[in-house]
Short mmCIF file of C-alpha atoms (C1' of nucleotides) in Angstrom, two decimals:
data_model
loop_
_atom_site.label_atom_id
_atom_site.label_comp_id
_atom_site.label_asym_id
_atom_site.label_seq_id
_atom_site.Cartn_x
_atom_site.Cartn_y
_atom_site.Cartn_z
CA UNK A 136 130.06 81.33 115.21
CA UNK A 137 126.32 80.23 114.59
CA UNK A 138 124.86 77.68 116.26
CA UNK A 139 121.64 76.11 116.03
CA UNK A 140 119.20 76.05 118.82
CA UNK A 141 118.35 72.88 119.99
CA UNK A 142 114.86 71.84 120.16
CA UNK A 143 113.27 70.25 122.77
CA UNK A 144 110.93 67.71 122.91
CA UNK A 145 108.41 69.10 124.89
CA UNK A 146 104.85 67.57 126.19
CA UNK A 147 103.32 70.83 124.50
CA UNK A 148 105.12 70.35 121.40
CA UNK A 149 103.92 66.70 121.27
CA UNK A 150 100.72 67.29 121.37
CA UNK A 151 100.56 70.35 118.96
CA UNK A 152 102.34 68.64 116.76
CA UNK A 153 99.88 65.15 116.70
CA UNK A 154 96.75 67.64 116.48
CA UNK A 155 98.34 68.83 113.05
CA UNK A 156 98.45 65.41 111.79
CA UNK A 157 95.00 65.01 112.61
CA UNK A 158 93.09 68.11 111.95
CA UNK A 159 92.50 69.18 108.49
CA UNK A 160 94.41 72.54 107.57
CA UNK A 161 93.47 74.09 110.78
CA UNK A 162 94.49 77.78 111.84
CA UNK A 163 97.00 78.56 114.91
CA UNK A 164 93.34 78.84 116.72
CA UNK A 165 92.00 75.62 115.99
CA UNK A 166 95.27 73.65 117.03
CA UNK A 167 94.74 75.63 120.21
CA UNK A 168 91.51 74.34 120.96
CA UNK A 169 92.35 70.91 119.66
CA UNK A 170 94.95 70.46 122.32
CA UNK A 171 93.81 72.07 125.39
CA UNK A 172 90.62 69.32 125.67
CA UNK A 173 93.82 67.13 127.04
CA UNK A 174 95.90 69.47 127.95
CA UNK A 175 93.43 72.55 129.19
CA UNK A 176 96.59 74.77 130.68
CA UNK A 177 98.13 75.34 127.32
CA UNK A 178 98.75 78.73 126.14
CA UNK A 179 97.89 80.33 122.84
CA UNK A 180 101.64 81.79 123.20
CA UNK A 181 102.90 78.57 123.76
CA UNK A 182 101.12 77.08 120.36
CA UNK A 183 102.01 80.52 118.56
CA UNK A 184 105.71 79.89 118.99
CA UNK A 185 106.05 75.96 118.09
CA UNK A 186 104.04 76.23 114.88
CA UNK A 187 105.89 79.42 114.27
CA UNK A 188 109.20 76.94 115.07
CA UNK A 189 108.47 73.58 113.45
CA UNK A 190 107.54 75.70 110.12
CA UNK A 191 110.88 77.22 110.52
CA UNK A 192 112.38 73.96 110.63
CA UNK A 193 110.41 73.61 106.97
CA UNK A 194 108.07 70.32 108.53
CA UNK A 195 105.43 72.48 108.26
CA UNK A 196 103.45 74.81 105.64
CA UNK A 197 102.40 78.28 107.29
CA UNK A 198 100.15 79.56 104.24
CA UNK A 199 98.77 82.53 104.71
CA UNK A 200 94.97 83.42 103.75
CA UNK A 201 93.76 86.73 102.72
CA UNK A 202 91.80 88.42 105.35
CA UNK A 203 91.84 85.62 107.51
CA UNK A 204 94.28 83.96 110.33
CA UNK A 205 97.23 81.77 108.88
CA UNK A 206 96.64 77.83 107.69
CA UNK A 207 98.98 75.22 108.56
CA UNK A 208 99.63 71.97 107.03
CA UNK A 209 101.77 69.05 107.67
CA UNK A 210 101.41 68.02 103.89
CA UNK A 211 104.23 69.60 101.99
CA UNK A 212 102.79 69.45 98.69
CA UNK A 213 101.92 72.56 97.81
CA UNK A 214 97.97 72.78 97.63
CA UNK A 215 95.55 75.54 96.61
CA UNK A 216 92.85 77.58 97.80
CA UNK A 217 89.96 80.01 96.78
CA UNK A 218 88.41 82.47 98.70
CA UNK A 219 84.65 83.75 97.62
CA UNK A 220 85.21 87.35 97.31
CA UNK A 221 81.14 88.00 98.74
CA UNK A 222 81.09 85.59 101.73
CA UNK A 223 84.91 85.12 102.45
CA UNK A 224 84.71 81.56 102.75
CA UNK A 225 87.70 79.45 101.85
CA UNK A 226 87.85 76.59 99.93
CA UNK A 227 90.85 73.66 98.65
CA UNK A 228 91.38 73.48 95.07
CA UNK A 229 92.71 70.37 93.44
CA UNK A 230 95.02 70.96 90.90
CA UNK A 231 96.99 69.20 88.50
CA UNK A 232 100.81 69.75 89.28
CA UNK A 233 101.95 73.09 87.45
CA UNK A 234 105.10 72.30 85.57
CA UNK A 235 107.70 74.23 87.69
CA UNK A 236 105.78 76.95 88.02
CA UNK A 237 108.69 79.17 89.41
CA UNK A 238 109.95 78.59 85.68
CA UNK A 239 108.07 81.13 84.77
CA UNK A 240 109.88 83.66 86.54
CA UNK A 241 111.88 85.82 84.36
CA UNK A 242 113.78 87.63 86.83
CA UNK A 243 113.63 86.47 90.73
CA UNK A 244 116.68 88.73 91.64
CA UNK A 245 118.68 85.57 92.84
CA UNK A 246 116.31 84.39 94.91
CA UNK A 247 116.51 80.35 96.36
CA UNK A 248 112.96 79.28 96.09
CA UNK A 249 111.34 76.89 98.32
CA UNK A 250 107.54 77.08 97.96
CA UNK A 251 104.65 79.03 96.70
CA UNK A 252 101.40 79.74 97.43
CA UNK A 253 98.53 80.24 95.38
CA UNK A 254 95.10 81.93 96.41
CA UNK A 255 92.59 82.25 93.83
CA UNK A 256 89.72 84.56 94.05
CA UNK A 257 86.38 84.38 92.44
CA UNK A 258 82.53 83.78 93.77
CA UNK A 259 81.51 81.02 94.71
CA UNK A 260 78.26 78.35 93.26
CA UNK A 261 75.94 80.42 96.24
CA UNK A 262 76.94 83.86 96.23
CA UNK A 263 76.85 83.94 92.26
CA UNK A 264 73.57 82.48 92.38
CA UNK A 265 72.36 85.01 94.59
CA UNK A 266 72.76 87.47 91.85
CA UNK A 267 76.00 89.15 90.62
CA UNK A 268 74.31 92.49 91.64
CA UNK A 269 77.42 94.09 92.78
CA UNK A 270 80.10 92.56 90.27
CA UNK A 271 81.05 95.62 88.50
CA UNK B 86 64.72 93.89 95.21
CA UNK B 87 68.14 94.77 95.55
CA UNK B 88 69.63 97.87 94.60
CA UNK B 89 73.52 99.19 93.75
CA UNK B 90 74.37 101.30 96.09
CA UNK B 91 74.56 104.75 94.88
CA UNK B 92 78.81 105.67 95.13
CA UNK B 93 79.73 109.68 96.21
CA UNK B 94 82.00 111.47 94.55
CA UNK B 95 83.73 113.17 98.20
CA UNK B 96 86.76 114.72 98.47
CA UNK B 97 88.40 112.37 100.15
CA UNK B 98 87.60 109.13 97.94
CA UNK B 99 89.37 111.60 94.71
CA UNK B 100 92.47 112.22 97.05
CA UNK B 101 92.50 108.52 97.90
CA UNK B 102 92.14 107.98 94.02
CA UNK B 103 94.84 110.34 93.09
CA UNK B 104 97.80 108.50 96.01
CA UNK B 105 97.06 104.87 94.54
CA UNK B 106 97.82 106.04 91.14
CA UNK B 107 100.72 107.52 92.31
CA UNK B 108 102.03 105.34 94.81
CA UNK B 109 104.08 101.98 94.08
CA UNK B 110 101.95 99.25 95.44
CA UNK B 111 100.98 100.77 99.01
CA UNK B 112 99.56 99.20 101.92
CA UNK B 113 95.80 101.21 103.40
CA UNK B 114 98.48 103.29 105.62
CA UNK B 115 100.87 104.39 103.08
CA UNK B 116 97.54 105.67 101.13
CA UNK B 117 96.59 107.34 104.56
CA UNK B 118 99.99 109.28 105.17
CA UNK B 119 100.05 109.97 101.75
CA UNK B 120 97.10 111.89 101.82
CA UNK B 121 96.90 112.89 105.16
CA UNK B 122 99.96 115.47 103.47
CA UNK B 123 97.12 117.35 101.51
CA UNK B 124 94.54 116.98 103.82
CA UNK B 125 95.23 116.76 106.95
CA UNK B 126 92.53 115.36 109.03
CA UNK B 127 91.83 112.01 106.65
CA UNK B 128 91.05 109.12 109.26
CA UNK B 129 92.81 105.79 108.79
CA UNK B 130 88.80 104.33 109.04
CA UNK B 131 87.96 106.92 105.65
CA UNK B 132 90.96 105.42 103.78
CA UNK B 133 90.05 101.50 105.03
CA UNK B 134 86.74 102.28 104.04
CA UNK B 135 87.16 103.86 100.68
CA UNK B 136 89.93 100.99 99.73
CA UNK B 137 87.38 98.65 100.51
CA UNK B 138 84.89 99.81 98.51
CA UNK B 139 87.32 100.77 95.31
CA UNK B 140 87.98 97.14 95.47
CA UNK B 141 84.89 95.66 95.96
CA UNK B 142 83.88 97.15 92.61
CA UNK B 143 86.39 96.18 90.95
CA UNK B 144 88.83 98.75 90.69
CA UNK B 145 91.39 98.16 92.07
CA UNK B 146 93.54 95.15 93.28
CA UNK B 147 93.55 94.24 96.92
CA UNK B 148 96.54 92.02 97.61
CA UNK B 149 96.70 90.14 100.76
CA UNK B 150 100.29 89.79 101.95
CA UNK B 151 101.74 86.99 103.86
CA UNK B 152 102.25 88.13 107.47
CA UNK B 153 101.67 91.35 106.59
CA UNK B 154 99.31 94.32 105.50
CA UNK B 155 97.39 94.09 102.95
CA UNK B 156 98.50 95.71 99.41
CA UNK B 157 97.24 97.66 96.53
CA UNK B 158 97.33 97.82 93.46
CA UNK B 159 95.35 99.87 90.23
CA UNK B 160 96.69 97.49 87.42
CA UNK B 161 94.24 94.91 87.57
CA UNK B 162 97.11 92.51 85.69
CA UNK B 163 98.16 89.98 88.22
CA UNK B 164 101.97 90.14 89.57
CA UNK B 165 103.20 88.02 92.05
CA UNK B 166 105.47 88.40 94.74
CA UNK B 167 108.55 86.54 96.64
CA UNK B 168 108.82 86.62 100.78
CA UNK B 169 112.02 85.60 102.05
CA UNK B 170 111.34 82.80 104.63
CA UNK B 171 114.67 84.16 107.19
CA UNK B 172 114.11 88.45 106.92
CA UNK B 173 110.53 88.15 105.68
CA UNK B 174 110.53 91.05 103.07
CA UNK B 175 108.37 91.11 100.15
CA UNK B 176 109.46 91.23 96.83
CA UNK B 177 108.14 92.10 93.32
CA UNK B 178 108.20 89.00 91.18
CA UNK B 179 108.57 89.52 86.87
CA UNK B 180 106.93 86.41 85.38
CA UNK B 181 105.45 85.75 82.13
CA UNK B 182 102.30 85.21 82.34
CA UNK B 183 101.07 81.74 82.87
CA UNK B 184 98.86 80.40 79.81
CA UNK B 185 95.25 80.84 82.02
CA UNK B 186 96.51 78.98 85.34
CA UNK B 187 92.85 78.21 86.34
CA UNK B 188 92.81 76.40 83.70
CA UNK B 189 94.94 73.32 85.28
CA UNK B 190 92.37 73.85 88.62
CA UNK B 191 90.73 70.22 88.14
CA UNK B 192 87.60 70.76 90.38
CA UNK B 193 86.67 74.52 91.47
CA UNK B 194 83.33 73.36 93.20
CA UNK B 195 81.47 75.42 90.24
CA UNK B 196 83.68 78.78 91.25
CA UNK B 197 83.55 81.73 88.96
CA UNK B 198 87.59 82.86 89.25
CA UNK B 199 88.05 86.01 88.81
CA UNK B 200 91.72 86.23 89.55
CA UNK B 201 94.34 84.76 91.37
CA UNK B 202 97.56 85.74 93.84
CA UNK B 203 101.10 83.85 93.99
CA UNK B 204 103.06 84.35 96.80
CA UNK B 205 106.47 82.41 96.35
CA UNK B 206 108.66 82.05 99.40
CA UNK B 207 112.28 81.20 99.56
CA UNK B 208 116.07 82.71 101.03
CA UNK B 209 117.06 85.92 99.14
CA UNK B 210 120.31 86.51 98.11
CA UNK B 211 121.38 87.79 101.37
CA UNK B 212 119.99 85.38 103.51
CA UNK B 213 121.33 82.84 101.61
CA UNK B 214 124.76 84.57 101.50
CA UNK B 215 124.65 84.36 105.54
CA UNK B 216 125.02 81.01 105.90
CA UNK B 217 122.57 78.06 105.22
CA UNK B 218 122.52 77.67 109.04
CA UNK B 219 118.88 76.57 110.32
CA UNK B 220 117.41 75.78 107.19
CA UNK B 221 117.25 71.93 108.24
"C1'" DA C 37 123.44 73.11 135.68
"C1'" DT C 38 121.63 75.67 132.19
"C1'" DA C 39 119.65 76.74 127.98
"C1'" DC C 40 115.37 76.53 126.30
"C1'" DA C 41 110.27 76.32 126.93
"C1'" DT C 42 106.14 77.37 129.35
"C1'" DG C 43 101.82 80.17 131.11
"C1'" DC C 44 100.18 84.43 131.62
"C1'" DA C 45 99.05 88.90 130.33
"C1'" DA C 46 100.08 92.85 128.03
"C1'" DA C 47 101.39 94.79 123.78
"C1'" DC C 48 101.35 94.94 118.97
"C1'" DA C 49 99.80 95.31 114.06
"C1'" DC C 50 96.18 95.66 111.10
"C1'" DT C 51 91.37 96.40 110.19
"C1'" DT C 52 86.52 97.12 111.14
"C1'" DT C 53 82.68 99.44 113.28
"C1'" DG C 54 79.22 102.45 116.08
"C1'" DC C 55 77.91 106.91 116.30
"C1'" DA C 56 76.77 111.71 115.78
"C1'" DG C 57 77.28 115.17 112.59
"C1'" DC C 58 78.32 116.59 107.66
"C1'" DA C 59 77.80 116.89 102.61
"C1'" DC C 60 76.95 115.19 97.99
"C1'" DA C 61 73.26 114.21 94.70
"C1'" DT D 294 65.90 116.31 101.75
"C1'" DG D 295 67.87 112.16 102.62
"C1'" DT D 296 71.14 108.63 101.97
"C1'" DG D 297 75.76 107.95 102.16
"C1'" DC D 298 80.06 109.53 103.94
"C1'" DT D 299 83.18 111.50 107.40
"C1'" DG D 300 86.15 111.78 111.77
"C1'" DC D 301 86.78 109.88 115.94
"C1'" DA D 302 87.48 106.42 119.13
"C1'" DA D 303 86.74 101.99 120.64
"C1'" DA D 304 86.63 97.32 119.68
"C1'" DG D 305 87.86 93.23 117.02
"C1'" DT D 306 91.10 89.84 115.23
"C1'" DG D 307 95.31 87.54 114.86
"C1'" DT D 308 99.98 87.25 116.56
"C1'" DT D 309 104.10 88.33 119.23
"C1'" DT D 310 106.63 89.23 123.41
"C1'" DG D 311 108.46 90.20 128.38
"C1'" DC D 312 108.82 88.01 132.44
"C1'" DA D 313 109.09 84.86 136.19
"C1'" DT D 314 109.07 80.08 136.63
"C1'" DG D 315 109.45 75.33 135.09
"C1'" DT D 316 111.76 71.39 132.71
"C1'" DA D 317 114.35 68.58 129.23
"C1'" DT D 318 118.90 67.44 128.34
#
DNA sequence: ATACATGCAAACACTTTGCAGCACA
DNA sequence: TGTGCTGCAAAGTGTTTGCATGTAT
């Protein structure tokens, strides 16, 4: 028999959790920092394992960003992002809603999908302006 | 003035070569045992390098991986991948290919896109099979 | 009461980097 | 000949985990 774990409402938890609403998509890092200037004892550990658990419980986007520590967001919507391939900085893309973009799969070897992330990759206004010396 | 840097042809950057075009779509340590068969004393920090700078020209296809190492790939054609939320494997995606998705991106901040990544996440069929449990 | 969470620190996984010597152009 | 590359090892970055203790239910 399976049973799920119950979840406790902890002061930790609380306060990890309010910091998502209010930061903007901040990494596991940045929550970490937002919440020990009123609560300086907590632990990176601590913050690891309840975003790690409230994105399990699917309130809570993990998206993962190439070369670079996870993103969370507290916005289910699925939302983009773009990465300058020269300077590695990360941007949001707004997007117009794809039409059911996991349509498009022909063959998804009876997978349930939930969500999807997109990352696009490109060089930015600076770094292309800056010369394309070392595009090709 | 800024200047291409000039690109050797060593030993080591052919074997590296040779394993991504004969390898599947191999993380920077699959490409290091791989070679490391034929030559022995390859360093992981060769391999990183030499994947790096494949990529950076253009070459080759570095594909970041959600909670996990980094990928390659030689065909520059985009395929996407599926992560299953509960056992976290990766899988190969088939999908037509979408009719120039950058196209829907309403503001890219003046962003030349060169190419894009799709990681969809869901329950595979096993998963699934083992009881909804703690998806809620 | 007890199952679950915490803080701490160490371990882990992946990748980059400094350096002295080597080798391709 | 000289710049670029190599092997090695150490360090960097991001995340997880073991453990003893604390706490929400």
């Amino acid at each position: 028999m399976i049973l799920t774990k119950e979840n406790r409402n902890t002061i930790q938890r609380k306060l990890i959790w309010e910091a998502l609403k209010r930061l903007n998509h901040p990494t596991a890092d940045d929550v970490y920092l937002a919440v020990r200037e009123n609560y300086p004892n907590i632990s990176r550990g601590t913050v690891y394992r309840n975003l790690n658990q409230i994105a399990e419980k699917g309130e809570l986007q993990k998206i993962p960003i190439p070369s670079g520590p996870d993103i969370y967001d507290v916005t289910l919507r699925p939302h983009y992002h773009i990465k300058c391939r020269r300077c590695k900085k990360i941007y949001d893309v707004e997007m117009e809603d794809l039409p059911d973009i996991s349509r498009y799969i022909t063959d998804k070897h009876g997978f349930v999908i939930e969500n999807h992330e997109i990352v696009f990759q490109g060089l930015c206004p600076k770094c292309n302006k800056n010369g394309g010396y070392n595009n090709e």
